[in-house]
């Protein structure tokens, strides 16, 4: 069984930066693609970024391209989301999820594991 734990959230001023971490425990994260989502109060969950197991391919929502960077350190079973030039509209609970195999993007997909989320609040 894999457990995912997000960390690194907090309160930050607009224009600032945060680095979120998604750490896996229980066993190795080998062959799992990892995704970041976010969910703001009263809104549906939104895809943010994804990365393949090898780290060789990354994917981003249009709303965060050029500002967010996803990476992973498989030796530490950890995926990171570097968030720069933060905007108030980035305020949300950020969750990581894992799914076996290559990255797939779209609606209606099922993920093998979810973290509990970490709150990010960006003040104007």
CSV table of C-alpha atoms in Angstrom, one decimal:
chain,number,residue,atom,x,y,z
A,1,UNK,CA,0.0,0.0,0.0
A,2,UNK,CA,1.2,3.5,-0.9
A,3,UNK,CA,0.5,6.5,1.3
A,4,UNK,CA,0.9,10.0,-0.1
A,5,UNK,CA,1.5,13.0,2.1
A,6,UNK,CA,1.6,16.6,0.8
A,7,UNK,CA,3.5,19.4,2.5
A,8,UNK,CA,4.7,22.9,1.9
A,9,UNK,CA,1.5,24.8,1.7
A,10,UNK,CA,0.8,28.0,3.6
A,11,UNK,CA,0.1,31.7,3.3
A,12,UNK,CA,2.0,33.6,0.7
A,13,UNK,CA,1.8,37.1,-0.9
A,14,UNK,CA,0.9,37.4,-4.5
A,15,UNK,CA,4.0,37.2,-6.6
A,16,UNK,CA,5.7,34.9,-4.1
A,17,UNK,CA,6.8,31.3,-4.4
A,18,UNK,CA,6.1,28.0,-2.7
A,19,UNK,CA,7.4,24.5,-3.2
A,20,UNK,CA,5.0,21.7,-2.5
A,21,UNK,CA,6.1,18.1,-1.8
A,22,UNK,CA,4.3,14.9,-2.3
A,23,UNK,CA,6.0,12.1,-0.4
A,24,UNK,CA,5.2,8.5,-0.8
A,25,UNK,CA,5.6,6.0,2.0
A,26,UNK,CA,4.9,2.3,2.4
A,27,UNK,CA,6.8,1.2,-0.7
A,28,UNK,CA,8.6,2.5,-3.8
A,29,UNK,CA,6.8,4.8,-6.2
A,30,UNK,CA,8.3,2.9,-9.2
A,31,UNK,CA,6.2,3.0,-12.4
A,32,UNK,CA,3.7,5.4,-11.1
A,33,UNK,CA,2.9,8.7,-12.8
A,34,UNK,CA,2.1,11.4,-10.3
A,35,UNK,CA,-0.4,14.2,-10.7
A,36,UNK,CA,-1.1,17.5,-8.9
A,37,UNK,CA,-4.7,18.7,-8.6
A,38,UNK,CA,-6.2,21.7,-6.8
A,39,UNK,CA,-9.6,22.4,-5.4
A,40,UNK,CA,-10.9,25.8,-4.3
A,41,UNK,CA,-14.0,26.2,-2.1
A,42,UNK,CA,-17.2,25.7,-4.1
A,43,UNK,CA,-15.3,24.6,-7.2
A,44,UNK,CA,-14.5,21.4,-8.9
A,45,UNK,CA,-11.2,19.7,-8.7
A,46,UNK,CA,-8.8,21.0,-11.4
A,47,UNK,CA,-5.8,19.4,-13.0
A,48,UNK,CA,-2.5,21.3,-12.4
A,49,UNK,CA,0.5,19.2,-13.5
A,50,UNK,CA,1.7,15.6,-14.0
A,51,UNK,CA,5.0,13.8,-14.4
A,52,UNK,CA,6.0,10.4,-15.7
A,53,UNK,CA,7.8,7.9,-13.5
A,54,UNK,CA,11.1,8.6,-15.3
A,55,UNK,CA,10.6,12.3,-14.9
A,56,UNK,CA,11.3,12.7,-18.6
A,57,UNK,CA,7.9,14.1,-19.5
A,58,UNK,CA,5.9,16.8,-17.8
A,59,UNK,CA,2.4,18.2,-18.4
A,60,UNK,CA,0.8,21.4,-17.2
A,61,UNK,CA,-2.6,23.1,-17.2
A,62,UNK,CA,-2.7,26.2,-19.3
A,63,UNK,CA,-3.4,28.3,-16.2
A,64,UNK,CA,0.0,27.4,-14.6
A,65,UNK,CA,2.3,27.0,-17.6
A,66,UNK,CA,5.4,29.1,-17.2
A,67,UNK,CA,4.8,29.5,-13.4
A,68,UNK,CA,4.8,26.0,-12.0
A,69,UNK,CA,7.3,23.3,-12.4
A,70,UNK,CA,6.8,19.6,-11.5
A,71,UNK,CA,9.8,17.3,-10.8
A,72,UNK,CA,10.5,14.1,-8.9
A,73,UNK,CA,13.3,12.5,-7.0
A,74,UNK,CA,12.6,8.7,-7.1
A,75,UNK,CA,15.4,8.0,-4.7
A,76,UNK,CA,13.4,9.9,-2.1
A,77,UNK,CA,9.9,8.8,-3.4
A,78,UNK,CA,9.0,12.4,-3.6
A,79,UNK,CA,7.4,14.7,-6.3
A,80,UNK,CA,7.7,18.4,-6.1
A,81,UNK,CA,5.7,21.3,-7.4
A,82,UNK,CA,7.6,24.5,-7.6
A,83,UNK,CA,5.1,27.4,-7.7
A,84,UNK,CA,6.3,30.8,-8.7
A,85,UNK,CA,4.6,34.1,-9.5
A,86,UNK,CA,1.6,33.1,-7.4
A,87,UNK,CA,-1.7,34.7,-7.9
A,88,UNK,CA,-4.8,34.9,-5.6
A,89,UNK,CA,-6.6,32.6,-8.0
A,90,UNK,CA,-4.0,29.9,-7.1
A,91,UNK,CA,-5.6,29.7,-3.7
A,92,UNK,CA,-6.8,26.1,-3.2
A,93,UNK,CA,-6.2,22.8,-1.5
A,94,UNK,CA,-3.5,21.1,-3.5
A,95,UNK,CA,-3.6,17.3,-3.7
A,96,UNK,CA,-1.3,14.8,-5.3
A,97,UNK,CA,-2.4,11.5,-6.8
A,98,UNK,CA,-0.6,8.5,-8.3
A,99,UNK,CA,-1.6,6.2,-11.1
A,100,UNK,CA,0.3,3.2,-12.5
A,101,UNK,CA,1.7,3.6,-16.0
A,102,UNK,CA,2.2,6.5,-18.3
A,103,UNK,CA,0.5,9.9,-17.9
A,104,UNK,CA,-3.0,10.1,-19.1
A,105,UNK,CA,-4.9,13.4,-19.2
A,106,UNK,CA,-8.7,13.7,-19.4
A,107,UNK,CA,-11.9,13.5,-17.4
A,108,UNK,CA,-13.2,10.4,-15.7
A,109,UNK,CA,-9.8,8.9,-14.9
A,110,UNK,CA,-9.4,6.8,-11.8
A,111,UNK,CA,-6.2,7.2,-9.7
A,112,UNK,CA,-4.7,4.5,-7.5
A,113,UNK,CA,-3.8,6.8,-4.6
A,114,UNK,CA,-4.6,10.3,-3.2
A,115,UNK,CA,-3.0,12.4,-0.6
A,116,UNK,CA,-5.0,14.5,2.0
A,117,UNK,CA,-4.0,17.8,0.5
A,118,UNK,CA,-2.2,20.9,1.6
A,119,UNK,CA,-3.7,24.4,1.8
A,120,UNK,CA,-2.2,27.2,-0.3
A,121,UNK,CA,-3.5,30.7,0.3
A,122,UNK,CA,-2.3,33.6,-1.8
A,123,UNK,CA,-3.1,37.1,-0.6
A,124,UNK,CA,-3.5,40.0,-2.9
